[in-house]
mmCIF file of C-alpha atoms in Angstrom:
data_model
loop_
_atom_site.group_PDB
_atom_site.id
_atom_site.type_symbol
_atom_site.label_atom_id
_atom_site.label_comp_id
_atom_site.label_asym_id
_atom_site.label_seq_id
_atom_site.Cartn_x
_atom_site.Cartn_y
_atom_site.Cartn_z
ATOM 1 C CA UNK A 918 0.000 0.000 0.000
ATOM 2 C CA UNK A 919 0.876 3.655 -0.164
ATOM 3 C CA UNK A 920 1.386 5.791 2.914
ATOM 4 C CA UNK A 921 -0.076 9.298 2.832
ATOM 5 C CA UNK A 922 0.657 12.157 5.183
ATOM 6 C CA UNK A 923 3.202 14.934 5.472
ATOM 7 C CA UNK A 924 6.823 15.533 6.294
ATOM 8 C CA UNK A 925 7.694 17.324 9.531
ATOM 9 C CA UNK A 926 10.959 18.628 10.918
ATOM 10 C CA UNK A 927 12.355 16.500 13.734
ATOM 11 C CA UNK A 928 15.750 17.460 15.148
ATOM 12 C CA UNK A 929 15.861 14.273 17.237
ATOM 13 C CA UNK A 930 16.567 12.006 14.253
ATOM 14 C CA UNK A 931 19.668 11.945 12.016
ATOM 15 C CA UNK A 932 18.185 13.440 8.817
ATOM 16 C CA UNK A 933 16.040 15.909 10.725
ATOM 17 C CA UNK A 934 12.808 15.047 8.906
ATOM 18 C CA UNK A 935 10.072 12.545 9.690
ATOM 19 C CA UNK A 936 7.154 11.225 7.660
ATOM 20 C CA UNK A 937 3.930 11.670 9.628
ATOM 21 C CA UNK A 938 1.546 9.033 8.234
ATOM 22 C CA UNK A 939 -2.191 9.720 8.373
ATOM 23 C CA UNK A 940 -3.603 7.169 5.896
ATOM 24 C CA UNK A 941 -2.794 4.009 3.987
ATOM 25 C CA UNK A 942 -4.208 3.340 0.520
ATOM 26 C CA UNK A 943 -4.204 -0.201 -0.812
ATOM 27 C CA UNK A 944 -4.013 -0.178 -4.623
ATOM 28 C CA UNK A 945 -4.982 -3.218 -6.705
ATOM 29 C CA UNK A 946 -2.450 -5.954 -6.167
ATOM 30 C CA UNK A 947 -1.812 -9.593 -6.792
ATOM 31 C CA UNK A 948 -0.030 -11.573 -4.133
ATOM 32 C CA UNK A 949 0.824 -15.003 -2.957
ATOM 33 C CA UNK A 950 2.711 -16.369 -0.009
ATOM 34 C CA UNK A 951 6.070 -15.080 -1.273
ATOM 35 C CA UNK A 952 5.432 -12.021 -3.457
ATOM 36 C CA UNK A 953 3.309 -8.933 -3.906
ATOM 37 C CA UNK A 954 2.865 -7.196 -7.255
ATOM 38 C CA UNK A 955 1.129 -3.833 -7.522
ATOM 39 C CA UNK A 956 -1.206 -3.649 -10.509
ATOM 40 C CA UNK A 957 -2.116 -0.641 -12.624
ATOM 41 C CA UNK A 958 -4.435 1.502 -10.505
ATOM 42 C CA UNK A 959 -7.186 3.310 -12.433
ATOM 43 C CA UNK A 960 -7.891 5.422 -9.314
ATOM 44 C CA UNK A 961 -4.333 6.603 -8.650
ATOM 45 C CA UNK A 962 -4.858 10.171 -9.883
ATOM 46 C CA UNK A 963 -8.138 10.490 -7.938
ATOM 47 C CA UNK A 964 -6.532 9.191 -4.756
ATOM 48 C CA UNK A 965 -3.598 11.595 -5.072
ATOM 49 C CA UNK A 966 -5.952 14.548 -5.708
ATOM 50 C CA UNK A 967 -8.105 13.595 -2.714
ATOM 51 C CA UNK A 968 -5.024 13.338 -0.497
ATOM 52 C CA UNK A 969 -3.824 16.717 -1.767
ATOM 53 C CA UNK A 970 -7.208 18.263 -0.919
ATOM 54 C CA UNK A 971 -6.640 17.075 2.658
ATOM 55 C CA UNK A 972 -3.122 18.525 2.785
ATOM 56 C CA UNK A 973 -1.434 15.143 2.386
ATOM 57 C CA UNK A 974 0.921 13.586 -0.121
ATOM 58 C CA UNK A 975 2.293 10.112 -0.705
ATOM 59 C CA UNK A 976 5.200 9.872 1.704
ATOM 60 C CA UNK A 977 6.408 6.384 0.902
ATOM 61 C CA UNK A 978 5.478 3.042 -0.536
ATOM 62 C CA UNK A 979 5.203 0.413 2.184
ATOM 63 C CA UNK A 980 5.994 -2.388 -0.279
ATOM 64 C CA UNK A 981 9.555 -1.671 0.842
ATOM 65 C CA UNK A 982 8.686 -2.729 4.396
ATOM 66 C CA UNK A 983 8.092 -6.179 5.799
ATOM 67 C CA UNK A 984 5.101 -4.937 7.747
ATOM 68 C CA UNK A 985 3.589 -2.072 9.642
ATOM 69 C CA UNK A 986 3.570 -2.155 13.403
ATOM 70 C CA UNK A 987 1.094 -0.196 15.453
ATOM 71 C CA UNK A 988 -0.020 0.034 19.034
ATOM 72 C CA UNK A 989 -3.317 1.087 20.511
ATOM 73 C CA UNK A 990 -2.952 3.393 23.473
ATOM 74 C CA UNK A 991 -5.209 2.281 26.262
ATOM 75 C CA UNK A 992 -7.189 4.761 28.332
ATOM 76 C CA UNK A 993 -7.388 2.155 31.058
ATOM 77 C CA UNK A 994 -4.698 -0.490 31.362
ATOM 78 C CA UNK A 995 -6.719 -2.161 34.116
ATOM 79 C CA UNK A 996 -9.746 -2.794 31.869
ATOM 80 C CA UNK A 997 -8.063 -2.739 28.457
ATOM 81 C CA UNK A 998 -10.288 0.096 27.234
ATOM 82 C CA UNK A 999 -9.101 1.796 24.065
#
């Protein structure tokens, strides 16, 4: 998929810039256990225009990553409430 968001200055990291991801778009793709191939996306221009209207741009292509890790922050660790 494609990651959309913006770039922000961050002096705490070596290059001084961080991608702030706000959305993930999954284009048409064909995959199996070992590979993923992105197919021609007839909606690519529409998706990019929509992202632009929200102040976002494609910041990277997560095909380069093995996975995306995320964590829900709990409001109550005792009850596991999100």
